[in-house]
PDB file of C-alpha atoms in Angstrom:
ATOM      1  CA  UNK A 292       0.000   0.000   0.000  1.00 40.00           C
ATOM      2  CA  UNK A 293       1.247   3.258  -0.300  1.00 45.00           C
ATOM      3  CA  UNK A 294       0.988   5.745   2.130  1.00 48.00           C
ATOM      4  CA  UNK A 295      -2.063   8.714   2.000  1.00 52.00           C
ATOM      5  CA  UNK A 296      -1.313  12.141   1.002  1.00 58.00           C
ATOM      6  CA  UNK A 297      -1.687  13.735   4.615  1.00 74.00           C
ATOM      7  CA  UNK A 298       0.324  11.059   6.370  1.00 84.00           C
ATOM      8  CA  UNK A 299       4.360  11.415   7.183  1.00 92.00           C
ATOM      9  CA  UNK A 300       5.594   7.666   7.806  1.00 94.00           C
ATOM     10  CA  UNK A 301       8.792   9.117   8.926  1.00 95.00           C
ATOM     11  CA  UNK A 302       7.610  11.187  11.515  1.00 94.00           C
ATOM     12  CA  UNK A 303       4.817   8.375  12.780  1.00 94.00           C
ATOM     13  CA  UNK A 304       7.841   6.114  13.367  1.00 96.00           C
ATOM     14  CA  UNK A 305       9.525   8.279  14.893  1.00 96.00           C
ATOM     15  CA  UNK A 306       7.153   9.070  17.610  1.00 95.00           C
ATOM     16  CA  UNK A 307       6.263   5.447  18.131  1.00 96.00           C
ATOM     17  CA  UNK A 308       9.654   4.679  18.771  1.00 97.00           C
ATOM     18  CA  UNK A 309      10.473   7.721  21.225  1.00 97.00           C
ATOM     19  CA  UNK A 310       7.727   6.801  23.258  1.00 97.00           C
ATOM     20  CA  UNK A 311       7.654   3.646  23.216  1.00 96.00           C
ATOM     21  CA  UNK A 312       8.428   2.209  27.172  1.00 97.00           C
ATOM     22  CA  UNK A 313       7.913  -1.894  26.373  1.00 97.00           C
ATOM     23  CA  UNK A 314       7.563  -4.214  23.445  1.00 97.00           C
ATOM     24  CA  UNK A 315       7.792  -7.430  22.336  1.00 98.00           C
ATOM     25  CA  UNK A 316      11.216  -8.566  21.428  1.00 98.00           C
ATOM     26  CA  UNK A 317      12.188 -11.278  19.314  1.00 98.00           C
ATOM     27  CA  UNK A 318      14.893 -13.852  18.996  1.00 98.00           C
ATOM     28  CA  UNK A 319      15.808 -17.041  17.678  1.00 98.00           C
ATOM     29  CA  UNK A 320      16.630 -20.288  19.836  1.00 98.00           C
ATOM     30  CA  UNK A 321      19.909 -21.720  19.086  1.00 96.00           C
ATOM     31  CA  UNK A 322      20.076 -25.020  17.115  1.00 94.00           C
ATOM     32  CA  UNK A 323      16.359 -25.043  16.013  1.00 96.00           C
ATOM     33  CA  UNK A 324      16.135 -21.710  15.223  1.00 95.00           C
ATOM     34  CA  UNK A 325      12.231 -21.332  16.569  1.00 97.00           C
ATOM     35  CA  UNK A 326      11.244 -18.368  16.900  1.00 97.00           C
ATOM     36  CA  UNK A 327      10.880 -16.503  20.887  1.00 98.00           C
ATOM     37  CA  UNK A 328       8.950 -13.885  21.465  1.00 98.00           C
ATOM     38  CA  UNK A 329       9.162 -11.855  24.993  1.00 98.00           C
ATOM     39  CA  UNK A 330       8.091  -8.529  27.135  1.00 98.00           C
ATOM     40  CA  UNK A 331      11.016  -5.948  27.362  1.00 98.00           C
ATOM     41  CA  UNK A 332      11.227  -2.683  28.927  1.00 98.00           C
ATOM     42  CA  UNK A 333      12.876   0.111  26.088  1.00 98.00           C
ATOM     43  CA  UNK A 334      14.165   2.996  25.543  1.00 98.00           C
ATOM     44  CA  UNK A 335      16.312   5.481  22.721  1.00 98.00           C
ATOM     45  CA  UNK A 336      19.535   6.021  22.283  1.00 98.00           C
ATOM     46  CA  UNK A 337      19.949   9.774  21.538  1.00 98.00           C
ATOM     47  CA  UNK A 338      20.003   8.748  17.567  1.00 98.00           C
ATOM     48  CA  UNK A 339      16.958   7.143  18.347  1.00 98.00           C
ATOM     49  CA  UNK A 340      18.192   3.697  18.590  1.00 98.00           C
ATOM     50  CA  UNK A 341      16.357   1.175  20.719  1.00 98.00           C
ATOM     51  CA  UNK A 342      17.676   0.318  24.334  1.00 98.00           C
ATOM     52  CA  UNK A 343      17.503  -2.838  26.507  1.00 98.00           C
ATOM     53  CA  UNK A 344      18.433  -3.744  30.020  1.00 98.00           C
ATOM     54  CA  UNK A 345      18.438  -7.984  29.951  1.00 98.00           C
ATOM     55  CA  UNK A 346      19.752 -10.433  32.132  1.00 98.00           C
ATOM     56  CA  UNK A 347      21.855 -13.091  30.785  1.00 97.00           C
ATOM     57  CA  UNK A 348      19.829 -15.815  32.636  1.00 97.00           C
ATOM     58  CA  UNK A 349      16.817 -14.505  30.892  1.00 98.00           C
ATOM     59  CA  UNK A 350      16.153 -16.817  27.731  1.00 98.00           C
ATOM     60  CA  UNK A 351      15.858 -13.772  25.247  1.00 98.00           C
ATOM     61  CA  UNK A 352      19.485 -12.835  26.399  1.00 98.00           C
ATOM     62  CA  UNK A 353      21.035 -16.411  25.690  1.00 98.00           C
ATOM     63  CA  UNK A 354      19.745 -16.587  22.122  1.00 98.00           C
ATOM     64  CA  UNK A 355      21.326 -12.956  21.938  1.00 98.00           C
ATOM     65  CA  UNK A 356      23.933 -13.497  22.415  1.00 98.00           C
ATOM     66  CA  UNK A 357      24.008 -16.727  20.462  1.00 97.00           C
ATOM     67  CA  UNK A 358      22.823 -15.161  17.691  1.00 98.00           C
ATOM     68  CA  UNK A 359      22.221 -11.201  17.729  1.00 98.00           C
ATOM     69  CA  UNK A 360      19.528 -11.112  15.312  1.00 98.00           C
ATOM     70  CA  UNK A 361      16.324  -9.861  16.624  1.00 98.00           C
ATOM     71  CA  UNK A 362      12.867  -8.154  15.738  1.00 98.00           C
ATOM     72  CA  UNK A 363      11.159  -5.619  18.207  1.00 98.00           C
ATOM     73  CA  UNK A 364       7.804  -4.675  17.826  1.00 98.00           C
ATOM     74  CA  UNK A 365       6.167  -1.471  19.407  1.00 97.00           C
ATOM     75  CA  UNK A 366       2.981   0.250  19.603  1.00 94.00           C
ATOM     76  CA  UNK A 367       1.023   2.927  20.752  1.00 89.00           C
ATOM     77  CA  UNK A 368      -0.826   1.272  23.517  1.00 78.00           C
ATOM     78  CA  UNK A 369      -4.444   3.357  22.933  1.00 76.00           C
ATOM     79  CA  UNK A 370      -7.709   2.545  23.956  1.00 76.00           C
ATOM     80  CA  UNK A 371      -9.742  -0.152  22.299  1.00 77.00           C
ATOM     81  CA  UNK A 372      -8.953  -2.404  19.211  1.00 81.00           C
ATOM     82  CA  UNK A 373      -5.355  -2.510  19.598  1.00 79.00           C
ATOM     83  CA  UNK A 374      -5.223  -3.858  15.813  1.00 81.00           C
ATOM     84  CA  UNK A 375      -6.738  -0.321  14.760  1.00 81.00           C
ATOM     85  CA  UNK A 376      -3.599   1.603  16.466  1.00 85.00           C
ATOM     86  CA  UNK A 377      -0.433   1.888  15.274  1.00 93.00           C
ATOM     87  CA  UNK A 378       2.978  -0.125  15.396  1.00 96.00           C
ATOM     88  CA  UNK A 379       6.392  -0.024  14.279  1.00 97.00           C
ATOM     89  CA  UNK A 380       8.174  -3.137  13.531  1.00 97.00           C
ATOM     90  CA  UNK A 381      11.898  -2.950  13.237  1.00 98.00           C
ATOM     91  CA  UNK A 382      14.590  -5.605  12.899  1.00 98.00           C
ATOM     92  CA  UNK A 383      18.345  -5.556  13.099  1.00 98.00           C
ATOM     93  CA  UNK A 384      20.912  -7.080  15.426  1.00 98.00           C
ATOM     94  CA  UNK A 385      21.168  -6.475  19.562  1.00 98.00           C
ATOM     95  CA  UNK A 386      25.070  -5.776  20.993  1.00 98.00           C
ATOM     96  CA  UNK A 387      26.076  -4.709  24.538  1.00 98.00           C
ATOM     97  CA  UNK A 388      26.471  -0.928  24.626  1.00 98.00           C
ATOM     98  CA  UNK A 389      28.948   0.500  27.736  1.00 97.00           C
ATOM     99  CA  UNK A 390      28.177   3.895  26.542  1.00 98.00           C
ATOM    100  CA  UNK A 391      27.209   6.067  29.166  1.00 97.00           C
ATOM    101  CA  UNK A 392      25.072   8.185  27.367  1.00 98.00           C
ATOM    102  CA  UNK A 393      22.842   4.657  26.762  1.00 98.00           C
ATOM    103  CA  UNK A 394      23.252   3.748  29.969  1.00 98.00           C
ATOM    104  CA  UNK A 395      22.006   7.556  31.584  1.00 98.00           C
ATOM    105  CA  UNK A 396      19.209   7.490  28.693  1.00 98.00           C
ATOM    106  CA  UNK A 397      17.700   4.256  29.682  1.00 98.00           C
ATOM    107  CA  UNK A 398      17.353   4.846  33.410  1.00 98.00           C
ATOM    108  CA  UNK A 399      16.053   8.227  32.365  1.00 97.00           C
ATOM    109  CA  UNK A 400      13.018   6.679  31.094  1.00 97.00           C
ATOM    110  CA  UNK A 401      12.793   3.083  33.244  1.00 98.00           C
ATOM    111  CA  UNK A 402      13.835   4.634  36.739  1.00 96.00           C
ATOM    112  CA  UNK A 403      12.597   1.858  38.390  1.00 96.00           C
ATOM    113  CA  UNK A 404      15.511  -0.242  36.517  1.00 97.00           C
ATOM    114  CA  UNK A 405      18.206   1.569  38.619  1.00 96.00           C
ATOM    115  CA  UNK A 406      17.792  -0.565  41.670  1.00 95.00           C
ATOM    116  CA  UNK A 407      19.280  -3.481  39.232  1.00 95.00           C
ATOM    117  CA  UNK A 408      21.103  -2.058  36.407  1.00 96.00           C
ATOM    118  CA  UNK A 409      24.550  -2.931  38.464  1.00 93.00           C
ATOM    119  CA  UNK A 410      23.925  -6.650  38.784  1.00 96.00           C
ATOM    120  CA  UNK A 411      26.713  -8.434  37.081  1.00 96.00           C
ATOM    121  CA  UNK A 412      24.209 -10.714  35.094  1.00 96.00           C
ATOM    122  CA  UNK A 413      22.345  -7.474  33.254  1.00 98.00           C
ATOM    123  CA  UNK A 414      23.587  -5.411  31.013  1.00 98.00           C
ATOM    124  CA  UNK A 415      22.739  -2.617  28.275  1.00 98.00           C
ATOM    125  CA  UNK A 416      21.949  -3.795  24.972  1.00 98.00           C
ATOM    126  CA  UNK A 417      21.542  -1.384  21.493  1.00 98.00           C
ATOM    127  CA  UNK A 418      19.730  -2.337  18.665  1.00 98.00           C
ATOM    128  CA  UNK A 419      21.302  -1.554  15.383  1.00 98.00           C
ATOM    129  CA  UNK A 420      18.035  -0.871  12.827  1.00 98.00           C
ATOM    130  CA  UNK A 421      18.344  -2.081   9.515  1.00 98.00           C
ATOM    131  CA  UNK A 422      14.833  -2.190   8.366  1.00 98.00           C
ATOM    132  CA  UNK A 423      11.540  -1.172  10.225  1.00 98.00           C
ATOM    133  CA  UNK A 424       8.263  -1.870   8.839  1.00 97.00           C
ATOM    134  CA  UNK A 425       5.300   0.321   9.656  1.00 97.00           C
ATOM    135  CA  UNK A 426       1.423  -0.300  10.229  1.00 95.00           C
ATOM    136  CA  UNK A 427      -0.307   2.646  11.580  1.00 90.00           C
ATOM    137  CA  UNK A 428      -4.216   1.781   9.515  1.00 80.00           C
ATOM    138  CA  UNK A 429      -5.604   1.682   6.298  1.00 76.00           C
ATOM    139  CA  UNK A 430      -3.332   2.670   3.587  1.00 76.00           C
ATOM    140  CA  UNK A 431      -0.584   3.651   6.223  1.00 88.00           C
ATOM    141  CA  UNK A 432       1.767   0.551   5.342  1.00 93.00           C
ATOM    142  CA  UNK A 433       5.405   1.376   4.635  1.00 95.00           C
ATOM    143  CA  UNK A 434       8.619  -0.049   4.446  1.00 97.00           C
ATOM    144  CA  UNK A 435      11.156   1.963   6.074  1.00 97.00           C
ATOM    145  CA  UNK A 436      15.043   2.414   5.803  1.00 97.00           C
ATOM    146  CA  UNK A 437      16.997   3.181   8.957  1.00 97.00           C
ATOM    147  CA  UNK A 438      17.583   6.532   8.120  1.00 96.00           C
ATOM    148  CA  UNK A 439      13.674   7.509   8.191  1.00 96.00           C
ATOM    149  CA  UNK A 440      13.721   6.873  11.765  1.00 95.00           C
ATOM    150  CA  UNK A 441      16.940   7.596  13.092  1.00 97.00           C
ATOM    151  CA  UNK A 442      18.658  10.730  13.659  1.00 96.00           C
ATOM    152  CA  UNK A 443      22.287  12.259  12.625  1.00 96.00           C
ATOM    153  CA  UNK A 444      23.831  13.087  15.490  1.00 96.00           C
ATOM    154  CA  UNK A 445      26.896  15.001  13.856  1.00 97.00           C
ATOM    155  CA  UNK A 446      27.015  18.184  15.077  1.00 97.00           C
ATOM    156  CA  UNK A 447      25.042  17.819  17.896  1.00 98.00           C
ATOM    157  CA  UNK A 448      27.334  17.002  20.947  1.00 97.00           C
ATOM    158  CA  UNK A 449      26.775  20.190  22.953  1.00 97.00           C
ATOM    159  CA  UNK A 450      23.115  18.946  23.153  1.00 98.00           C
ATOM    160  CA  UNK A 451      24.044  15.677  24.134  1.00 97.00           C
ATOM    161  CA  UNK A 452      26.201  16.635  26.681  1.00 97.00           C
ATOM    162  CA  UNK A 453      24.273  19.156  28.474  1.00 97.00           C
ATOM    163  CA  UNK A 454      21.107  16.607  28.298  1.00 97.00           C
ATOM    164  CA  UNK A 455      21.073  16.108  31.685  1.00 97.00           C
ATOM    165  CA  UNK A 456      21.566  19.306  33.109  1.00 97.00           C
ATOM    166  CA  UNK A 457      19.381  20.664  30.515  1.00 97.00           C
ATOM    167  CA  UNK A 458      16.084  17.720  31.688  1.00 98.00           C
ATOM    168  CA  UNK A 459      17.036  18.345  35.710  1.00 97.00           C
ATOM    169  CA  UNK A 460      16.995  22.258  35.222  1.00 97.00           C
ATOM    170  CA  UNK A 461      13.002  21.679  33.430  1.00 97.00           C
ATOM    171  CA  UNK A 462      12.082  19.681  35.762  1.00 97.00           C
ATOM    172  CA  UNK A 463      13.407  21.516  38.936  1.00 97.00           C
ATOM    173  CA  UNK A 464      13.006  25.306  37.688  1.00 97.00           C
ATOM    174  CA  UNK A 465       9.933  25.287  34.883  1.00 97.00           C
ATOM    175  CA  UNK A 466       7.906  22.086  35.494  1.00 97.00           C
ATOM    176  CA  UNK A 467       5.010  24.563  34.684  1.00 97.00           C
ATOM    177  CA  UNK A 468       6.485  24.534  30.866  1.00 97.00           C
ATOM    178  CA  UNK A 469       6.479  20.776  30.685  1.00 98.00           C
ATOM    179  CA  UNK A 470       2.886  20.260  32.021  1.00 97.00           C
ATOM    180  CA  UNK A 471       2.285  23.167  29.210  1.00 97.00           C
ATOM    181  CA  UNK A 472       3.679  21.292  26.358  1.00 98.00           C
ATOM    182  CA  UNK A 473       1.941  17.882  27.007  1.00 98.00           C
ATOM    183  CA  UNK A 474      -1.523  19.437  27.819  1.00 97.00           C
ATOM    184  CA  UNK A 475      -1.215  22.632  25.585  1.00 97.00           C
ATOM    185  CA  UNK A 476       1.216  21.069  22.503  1.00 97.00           C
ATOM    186  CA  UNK A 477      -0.224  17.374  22.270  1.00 96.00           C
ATOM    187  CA  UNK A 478      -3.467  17.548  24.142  1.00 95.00           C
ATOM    188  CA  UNK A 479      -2.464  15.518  27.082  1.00 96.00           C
ATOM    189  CA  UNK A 480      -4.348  15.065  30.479  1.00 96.00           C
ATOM    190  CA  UNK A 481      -3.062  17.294  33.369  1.00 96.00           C
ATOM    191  CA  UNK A 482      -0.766  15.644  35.460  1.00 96.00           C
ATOM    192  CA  UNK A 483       2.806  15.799  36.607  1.00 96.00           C
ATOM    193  CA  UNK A 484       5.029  15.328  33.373  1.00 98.00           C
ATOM    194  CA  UNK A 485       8.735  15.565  33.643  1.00 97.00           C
ATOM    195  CA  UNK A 486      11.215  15.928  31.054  1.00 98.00           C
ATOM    196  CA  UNK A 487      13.053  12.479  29.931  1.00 97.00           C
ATOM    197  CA  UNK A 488      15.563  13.816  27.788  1.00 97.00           C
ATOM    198  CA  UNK A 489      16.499  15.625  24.303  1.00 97.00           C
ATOM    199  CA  UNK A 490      17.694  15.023  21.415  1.00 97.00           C
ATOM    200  CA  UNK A 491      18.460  17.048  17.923  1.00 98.00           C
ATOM    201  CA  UNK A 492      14.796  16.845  16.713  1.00 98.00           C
ATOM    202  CA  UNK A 493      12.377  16.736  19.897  1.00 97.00           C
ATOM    203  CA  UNK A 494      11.934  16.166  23.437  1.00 97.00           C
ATOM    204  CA  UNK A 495      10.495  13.920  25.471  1.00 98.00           C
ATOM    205  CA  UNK A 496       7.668  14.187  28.436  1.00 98.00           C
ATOM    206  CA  UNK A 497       6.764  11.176  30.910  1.00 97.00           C
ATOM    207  CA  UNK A 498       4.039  10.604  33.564  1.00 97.00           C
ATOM    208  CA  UNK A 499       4.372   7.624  35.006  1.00 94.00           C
ATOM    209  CA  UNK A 500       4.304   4.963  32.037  1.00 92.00           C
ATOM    210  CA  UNK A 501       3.001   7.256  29.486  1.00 95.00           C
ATOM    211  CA  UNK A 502       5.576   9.380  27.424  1.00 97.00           C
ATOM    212  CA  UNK A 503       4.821  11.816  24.796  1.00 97.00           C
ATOM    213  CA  UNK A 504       6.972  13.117  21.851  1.00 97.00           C
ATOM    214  CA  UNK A 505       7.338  17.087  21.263  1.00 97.00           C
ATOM    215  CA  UNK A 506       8.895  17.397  17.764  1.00 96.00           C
ATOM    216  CA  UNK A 507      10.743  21.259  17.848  1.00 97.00           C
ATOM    217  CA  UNK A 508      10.022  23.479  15.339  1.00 96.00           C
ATOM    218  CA  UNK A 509      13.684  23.461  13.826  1.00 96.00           C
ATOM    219  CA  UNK A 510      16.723  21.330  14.507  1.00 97.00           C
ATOM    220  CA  UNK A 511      18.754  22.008  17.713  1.00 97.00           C
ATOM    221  CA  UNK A 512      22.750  20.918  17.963  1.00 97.00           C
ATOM    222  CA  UNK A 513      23.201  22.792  21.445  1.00 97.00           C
ATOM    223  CA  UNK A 514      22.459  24.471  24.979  1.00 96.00           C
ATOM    224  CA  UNK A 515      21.623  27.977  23.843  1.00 96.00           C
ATOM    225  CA  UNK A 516      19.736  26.987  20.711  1.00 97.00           C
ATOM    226  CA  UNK A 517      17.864  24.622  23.325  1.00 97.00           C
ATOM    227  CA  UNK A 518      16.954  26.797  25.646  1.00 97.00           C
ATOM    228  CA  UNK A 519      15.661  29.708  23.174  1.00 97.00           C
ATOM    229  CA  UNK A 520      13.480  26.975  20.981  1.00 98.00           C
ATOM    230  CA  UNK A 521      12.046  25.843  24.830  1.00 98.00           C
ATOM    231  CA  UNK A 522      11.106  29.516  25.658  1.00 97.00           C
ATOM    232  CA  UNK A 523       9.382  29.985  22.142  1.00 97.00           C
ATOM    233  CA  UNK A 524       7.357  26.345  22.488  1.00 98.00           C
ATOM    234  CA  UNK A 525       6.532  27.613  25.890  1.00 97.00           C
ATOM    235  CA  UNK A 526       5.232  30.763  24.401  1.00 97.00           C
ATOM    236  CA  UNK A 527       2.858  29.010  22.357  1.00 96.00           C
ATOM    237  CA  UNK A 528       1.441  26.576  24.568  1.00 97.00           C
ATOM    238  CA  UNK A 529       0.357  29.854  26.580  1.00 96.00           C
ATOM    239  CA  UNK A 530      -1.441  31.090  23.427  1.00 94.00           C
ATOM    240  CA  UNK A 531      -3.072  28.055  23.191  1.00 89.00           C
TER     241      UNK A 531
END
């Protein structure tokens, strides 16, 4: 099918897979080769690359690491007819990631995972996309390519860096700004949304389980571009 007229596969992707917080992951079982299918926790690296914390006596982890080839499926979790929502499907191959950035991103989003992120049996895992196959309704299936969904990074290590700083200061100092863009921006219910991070092209919000995506109007690479594209967003949710 190809896609309608008013719809942007790239961007739908992209938001599914920024806030998505679980899927279904899966591998293949050495020797046979069967397919296995489990629940995993997720998050983004800062390209937009999907995250895991796994155990290594967790099944999914074995045939890893026996074979790194997996498929991940997310979706957007909404009420009713889950088969009428919309899903991302990507595939590639699952490696151990030590960066700290990964690490600091995950927890970011799965907080809860702190209290067992240091066990010597668990560890960080990165998913490298090499296709991704979207469903999101009638006449909204598309193939993608890595590049729809993932983002350049080059350029952009201010932002990176100062992430954290940059989320703690929001969520300390103008919580009142994030509660505008989820309620004001994307319609959300009122409640007591955080910043989770930035990257180049957006931010994200979370309440509890629920995360939203806040595409920016332009591109940001750094801290003072940052801050003046969060005072302008901020500015419009108040006109809203």
């Amino acid at each position: 099918m190809q896609p309608q007229a008013d719809f942007n596969p790239t961007l739908a992707a992209k938001k599914l897979l920024r806030e998505a917080r679980s899927g279904a992951l899966a591998t293949l079982m050495p020797g046979t080769g069967d397919p296995y299918c489990s629940l995993v926790n997720v998050a983004t690296a800062f390209d937009g690359a999907p995250l895991l914390l796994i155990s290594k006596l967790a099944i999914h982890t074995k045939n890893v690491i026996a074979d790194s080839r997996v498929s991940l499926m997310l979706d957007e979790r909404k009420e009713g007819d889950p088969l009428e929502g919309a899903r991302v499907m990507l595939m590639g191959r699952a490696a151990v990631t030590t960066d700290p950035h990964d690490r600091r991103r995950y927890l970011a989003r799965q907080p809860e995972a702190a209290m067992f992120a240091g066990f010597a049996d668990f560890a960080f895992y990165r998913i490298e996309i090499a296709a991704a196959h979207l469903v999101a309704g009638f006449g909204r299936i598309v193939d993608l390519k890595p590049r729809d969904i993932l983002i350049d990074p080059a350029g952009a290590d201010d932002l990176l860096e100062s992430e954290e700083r940059a989320s703690a200061h929001m969520n300390e100092d103008h919580a009142d700004a994030c509660r505008l863009y989820a309620t004001k921006l994307c319609g959300a219910p009122d409640g007591d949304w955080r910043c989770a991070g930035f990257d180049p092209e957006g931010l994200e919000l979370q309440h509890g389980r629920v995360a939203l995506r806040v595409p920016f109007p332009q591109r940001v690479n750094g801290a003072g571009p940052l801050r003046a594209v969060l005072v302008q967003m901020a500015n419009e949710a108040r006109a809203v």
